PDB file of C-alpha atoms and ligand atoms in Angstrom:
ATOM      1  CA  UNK A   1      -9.687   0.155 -12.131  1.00 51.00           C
ATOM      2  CA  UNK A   2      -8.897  -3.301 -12.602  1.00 55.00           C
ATOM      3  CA  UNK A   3      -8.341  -2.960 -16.444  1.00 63.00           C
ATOM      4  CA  UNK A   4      -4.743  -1.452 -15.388  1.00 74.00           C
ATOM      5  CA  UNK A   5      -1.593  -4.077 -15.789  1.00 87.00           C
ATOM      6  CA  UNK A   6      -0.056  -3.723 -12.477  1.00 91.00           C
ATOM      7  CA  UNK A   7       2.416  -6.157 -12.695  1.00 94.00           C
ATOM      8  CA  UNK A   8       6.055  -4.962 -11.987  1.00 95.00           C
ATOM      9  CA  UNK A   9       7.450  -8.048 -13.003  1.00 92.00           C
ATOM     10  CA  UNK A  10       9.208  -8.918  -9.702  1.00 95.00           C
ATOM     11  CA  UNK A  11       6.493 -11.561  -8.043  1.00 96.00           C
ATOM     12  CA  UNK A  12       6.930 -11.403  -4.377  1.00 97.00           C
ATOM     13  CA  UNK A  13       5.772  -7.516  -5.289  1.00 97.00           C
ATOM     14  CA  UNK A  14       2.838  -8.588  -7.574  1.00 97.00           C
ATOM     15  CA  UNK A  15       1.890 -10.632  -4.939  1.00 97.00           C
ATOM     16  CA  UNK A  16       2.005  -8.233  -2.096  1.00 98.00           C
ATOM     17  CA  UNK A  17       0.673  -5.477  -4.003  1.00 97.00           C
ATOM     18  CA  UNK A  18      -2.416  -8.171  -4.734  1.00 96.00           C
ATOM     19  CA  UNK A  19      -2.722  -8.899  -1.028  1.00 97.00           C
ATOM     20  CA  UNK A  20      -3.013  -5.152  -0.168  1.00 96.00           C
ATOM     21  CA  UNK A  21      -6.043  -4.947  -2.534  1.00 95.00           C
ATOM     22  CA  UNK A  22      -7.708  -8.463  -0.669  1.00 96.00           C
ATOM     23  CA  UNK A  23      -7.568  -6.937   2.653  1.00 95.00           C
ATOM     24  CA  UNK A  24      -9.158  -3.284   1.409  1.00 93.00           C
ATOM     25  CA  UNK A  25     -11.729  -5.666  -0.266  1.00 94.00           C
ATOM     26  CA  UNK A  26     -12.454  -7.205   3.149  1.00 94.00           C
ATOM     27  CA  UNK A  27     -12.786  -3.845   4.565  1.00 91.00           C
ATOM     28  CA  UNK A  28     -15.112  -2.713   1.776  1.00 89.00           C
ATOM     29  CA  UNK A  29     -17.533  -5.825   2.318  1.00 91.00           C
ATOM     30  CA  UNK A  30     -17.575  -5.792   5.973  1.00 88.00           C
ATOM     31  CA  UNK A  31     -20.353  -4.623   8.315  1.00 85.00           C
ATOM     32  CA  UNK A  32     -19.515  -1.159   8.840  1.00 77.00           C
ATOM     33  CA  UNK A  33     -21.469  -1.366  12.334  1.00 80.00           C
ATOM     34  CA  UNK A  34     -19.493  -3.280  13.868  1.00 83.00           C
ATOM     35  CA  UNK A  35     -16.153  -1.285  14.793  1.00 80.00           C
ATOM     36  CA  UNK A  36     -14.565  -3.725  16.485  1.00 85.00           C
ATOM     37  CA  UNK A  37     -14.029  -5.883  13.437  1.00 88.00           C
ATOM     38  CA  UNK A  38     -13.216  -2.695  11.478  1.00 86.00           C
ATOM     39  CA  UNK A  39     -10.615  -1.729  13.865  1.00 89.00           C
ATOM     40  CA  UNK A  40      -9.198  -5.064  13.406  1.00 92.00           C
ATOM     41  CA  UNK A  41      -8.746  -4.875   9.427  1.00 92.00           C
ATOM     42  CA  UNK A  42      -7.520  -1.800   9.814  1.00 91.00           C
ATOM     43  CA  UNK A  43      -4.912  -2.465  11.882  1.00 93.00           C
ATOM     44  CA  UNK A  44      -4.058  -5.898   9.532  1.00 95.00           C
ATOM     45  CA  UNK A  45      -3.730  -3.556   6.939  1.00 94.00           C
ATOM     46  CA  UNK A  46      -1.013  -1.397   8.651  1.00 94.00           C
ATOM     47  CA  UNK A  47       0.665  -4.008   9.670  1.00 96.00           C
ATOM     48  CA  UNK A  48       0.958  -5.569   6.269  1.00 97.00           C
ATOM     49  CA  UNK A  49       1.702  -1.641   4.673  1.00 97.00           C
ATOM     50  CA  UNK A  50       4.459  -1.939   6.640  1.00 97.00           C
ATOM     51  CA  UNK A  51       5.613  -5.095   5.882  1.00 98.00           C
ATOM     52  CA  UNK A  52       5.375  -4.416   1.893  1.00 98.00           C
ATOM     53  CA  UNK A  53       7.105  -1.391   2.273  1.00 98.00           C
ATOM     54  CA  UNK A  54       9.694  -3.009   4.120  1.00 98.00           C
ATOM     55  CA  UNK A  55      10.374  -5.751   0.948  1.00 98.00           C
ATOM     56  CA  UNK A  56       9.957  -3.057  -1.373  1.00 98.00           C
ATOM     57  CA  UNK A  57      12.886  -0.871   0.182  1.00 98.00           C
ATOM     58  CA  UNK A  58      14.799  -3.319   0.643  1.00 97.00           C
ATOM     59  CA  UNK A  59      15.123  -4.316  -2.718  1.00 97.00           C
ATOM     60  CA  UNK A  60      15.440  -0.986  -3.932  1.00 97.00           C
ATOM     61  CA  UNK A  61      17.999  -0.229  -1.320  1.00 96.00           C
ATOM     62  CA  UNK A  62      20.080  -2.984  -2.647  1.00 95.00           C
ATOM     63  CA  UNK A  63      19.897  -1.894  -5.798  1.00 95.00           C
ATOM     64  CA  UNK A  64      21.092   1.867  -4.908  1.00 94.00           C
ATOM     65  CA  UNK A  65      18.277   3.012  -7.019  1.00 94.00           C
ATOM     66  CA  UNK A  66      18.764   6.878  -7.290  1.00 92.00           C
ATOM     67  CA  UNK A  67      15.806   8.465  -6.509  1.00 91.00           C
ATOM     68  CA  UNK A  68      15.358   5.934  -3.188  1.00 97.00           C
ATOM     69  CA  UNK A  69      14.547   8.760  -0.388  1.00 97.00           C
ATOM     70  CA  UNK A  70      11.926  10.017  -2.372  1.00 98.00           C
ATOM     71  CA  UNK A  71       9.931   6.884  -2.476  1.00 98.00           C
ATOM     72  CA  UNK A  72      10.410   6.080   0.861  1.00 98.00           C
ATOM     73  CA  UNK A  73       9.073   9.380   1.515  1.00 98.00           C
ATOM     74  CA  UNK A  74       5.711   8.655  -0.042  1.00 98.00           C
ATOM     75  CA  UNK A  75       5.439   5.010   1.753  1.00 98.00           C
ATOM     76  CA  UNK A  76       6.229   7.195   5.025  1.00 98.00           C
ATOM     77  CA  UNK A  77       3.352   9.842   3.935  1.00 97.00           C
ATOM     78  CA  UNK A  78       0.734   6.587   3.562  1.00 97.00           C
ATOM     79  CA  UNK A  79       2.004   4.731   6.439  1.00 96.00           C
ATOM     80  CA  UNK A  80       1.128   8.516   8.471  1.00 95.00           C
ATOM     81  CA  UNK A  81      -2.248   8.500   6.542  1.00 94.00           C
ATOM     82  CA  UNK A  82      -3.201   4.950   7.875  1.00 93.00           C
ATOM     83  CA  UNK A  83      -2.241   5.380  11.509  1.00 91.00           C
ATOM     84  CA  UNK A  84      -4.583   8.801  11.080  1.00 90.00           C
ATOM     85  CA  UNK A  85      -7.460   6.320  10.063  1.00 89.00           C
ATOM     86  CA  UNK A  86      -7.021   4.219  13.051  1.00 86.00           C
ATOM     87  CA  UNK A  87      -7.540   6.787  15.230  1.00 86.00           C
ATOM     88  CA  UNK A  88      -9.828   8.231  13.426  1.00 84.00           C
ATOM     89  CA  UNK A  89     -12.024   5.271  13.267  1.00 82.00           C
ATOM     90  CA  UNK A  90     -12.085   4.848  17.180  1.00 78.00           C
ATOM     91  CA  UNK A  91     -14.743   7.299  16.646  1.00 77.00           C
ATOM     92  CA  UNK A  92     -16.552   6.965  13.239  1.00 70.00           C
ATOM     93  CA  UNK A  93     -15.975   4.050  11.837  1.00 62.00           C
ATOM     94  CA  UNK A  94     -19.203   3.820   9.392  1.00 58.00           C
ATOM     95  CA  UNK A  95     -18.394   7.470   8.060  1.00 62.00           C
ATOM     96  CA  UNK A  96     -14.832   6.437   7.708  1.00 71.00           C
ATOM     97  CA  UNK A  97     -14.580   2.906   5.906  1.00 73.00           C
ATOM     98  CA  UNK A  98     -15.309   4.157   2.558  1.00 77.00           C
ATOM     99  CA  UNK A  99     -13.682   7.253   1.650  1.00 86.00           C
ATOM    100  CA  UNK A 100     -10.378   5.515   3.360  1.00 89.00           C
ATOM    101  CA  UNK A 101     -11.147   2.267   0.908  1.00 90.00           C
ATOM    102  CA  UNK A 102     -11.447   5.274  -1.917  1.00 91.00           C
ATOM    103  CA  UNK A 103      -8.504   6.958  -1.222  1.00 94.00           C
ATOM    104  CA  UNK A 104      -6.411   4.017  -0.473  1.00 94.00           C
ATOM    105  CA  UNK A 105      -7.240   2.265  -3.186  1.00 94.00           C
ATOM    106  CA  UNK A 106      -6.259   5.231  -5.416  1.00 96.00           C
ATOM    107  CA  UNK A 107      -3.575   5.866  -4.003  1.00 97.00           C
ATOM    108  CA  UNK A 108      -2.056   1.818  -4.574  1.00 96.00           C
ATOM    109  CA  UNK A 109      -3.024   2.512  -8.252  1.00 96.00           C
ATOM    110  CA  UNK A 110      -1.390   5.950  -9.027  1.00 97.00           C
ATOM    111  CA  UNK A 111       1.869   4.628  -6.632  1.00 98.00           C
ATOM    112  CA  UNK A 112       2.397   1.759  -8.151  1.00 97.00           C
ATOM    113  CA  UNK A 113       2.069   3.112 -12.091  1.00 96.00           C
ATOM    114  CA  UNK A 114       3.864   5.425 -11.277  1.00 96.00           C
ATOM    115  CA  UNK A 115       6.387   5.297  -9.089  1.00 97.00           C
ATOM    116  CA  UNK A 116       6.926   1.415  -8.489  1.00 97.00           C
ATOM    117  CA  UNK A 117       6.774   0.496 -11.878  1.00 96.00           C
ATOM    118  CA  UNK A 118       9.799   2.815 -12.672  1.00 96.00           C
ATOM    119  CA  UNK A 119      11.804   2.607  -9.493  1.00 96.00           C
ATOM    120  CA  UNK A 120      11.218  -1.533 -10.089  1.00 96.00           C
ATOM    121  CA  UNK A 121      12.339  -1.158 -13.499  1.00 94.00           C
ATOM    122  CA  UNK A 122      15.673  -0.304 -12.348  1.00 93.00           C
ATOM    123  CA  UNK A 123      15.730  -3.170 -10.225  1.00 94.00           C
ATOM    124  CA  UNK A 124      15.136  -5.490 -12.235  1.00 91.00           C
ATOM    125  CA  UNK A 125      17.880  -3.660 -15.041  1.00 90.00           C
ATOM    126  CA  UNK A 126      20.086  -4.026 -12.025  1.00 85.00           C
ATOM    127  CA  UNK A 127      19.401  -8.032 -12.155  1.00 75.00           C
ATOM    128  CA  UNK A 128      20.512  -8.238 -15.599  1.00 54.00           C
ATOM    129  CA  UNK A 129      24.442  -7.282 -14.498  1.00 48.00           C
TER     130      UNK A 129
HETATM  131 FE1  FE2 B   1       6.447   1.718  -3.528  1.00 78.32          FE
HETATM  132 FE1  FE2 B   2       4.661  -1.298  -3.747  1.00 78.32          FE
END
């Protein structure tokens, strides 16, 4: 997966998008026995969902990129998916860790070649004016 450019070009992005992947790699490495200290990544890494989400539309906001509600819609969908794997962890947090690592690292991938990239594009078009 990491032979895939993911660089939109707009660095406070890059950078996010990089820290995202640093905190699933913490989750990935820790000891999956001790739930506590899962419960606690897990909950850094809604909190900083959130916060990238919140740069990201903002930026796109500002740049009255068309198609805006729609990816909104699918950060809403992953910040829904996340606070499911809190809860969910409360109660099987070895079981848990690595298909939500799997999934949300997949999902970071696909979103961001696919939908970043080309809402970002516009952004950055937007720049040029
Ligand atoms: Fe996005
Ligand atoms: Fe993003």
């Amino acid at each position: 997966m990491t032979d895939y450019d993911l660089h939109t070009g707009i660095g406070i992005l890059d950078s996010q998008h990089q820290t995202f992947l640093t905190i699933l790699e913490k989750i990935k490495n820790c000891d999956r026995t001790d739930s506590e200290k899962l419960a606690t990544l897990i909950d850094e890494l809604h909190l900083y969902t959130l916060y990238h989400f919140e740069t990201e539309e903002k930026l796109l906001k500002e740049s009255k990129v068309e198609n805006f509600e729609a990816h909104q819609k699918k950060h809403n969908l992953l910040t829904e998916k996340i606070e499911e794997y809190r809860l969910e962890n409360l109660t099987d947090s070895c079981l848990l860790a690595q298909g939500m690592c799997d999934f949300l690292e997949k999902w970071l991938f696909e979103h961001i070649l696919e939908t970043d990239m080309v809402d970002l594009a516009k952004v950055k078009a937007g720049e040029n004016h």
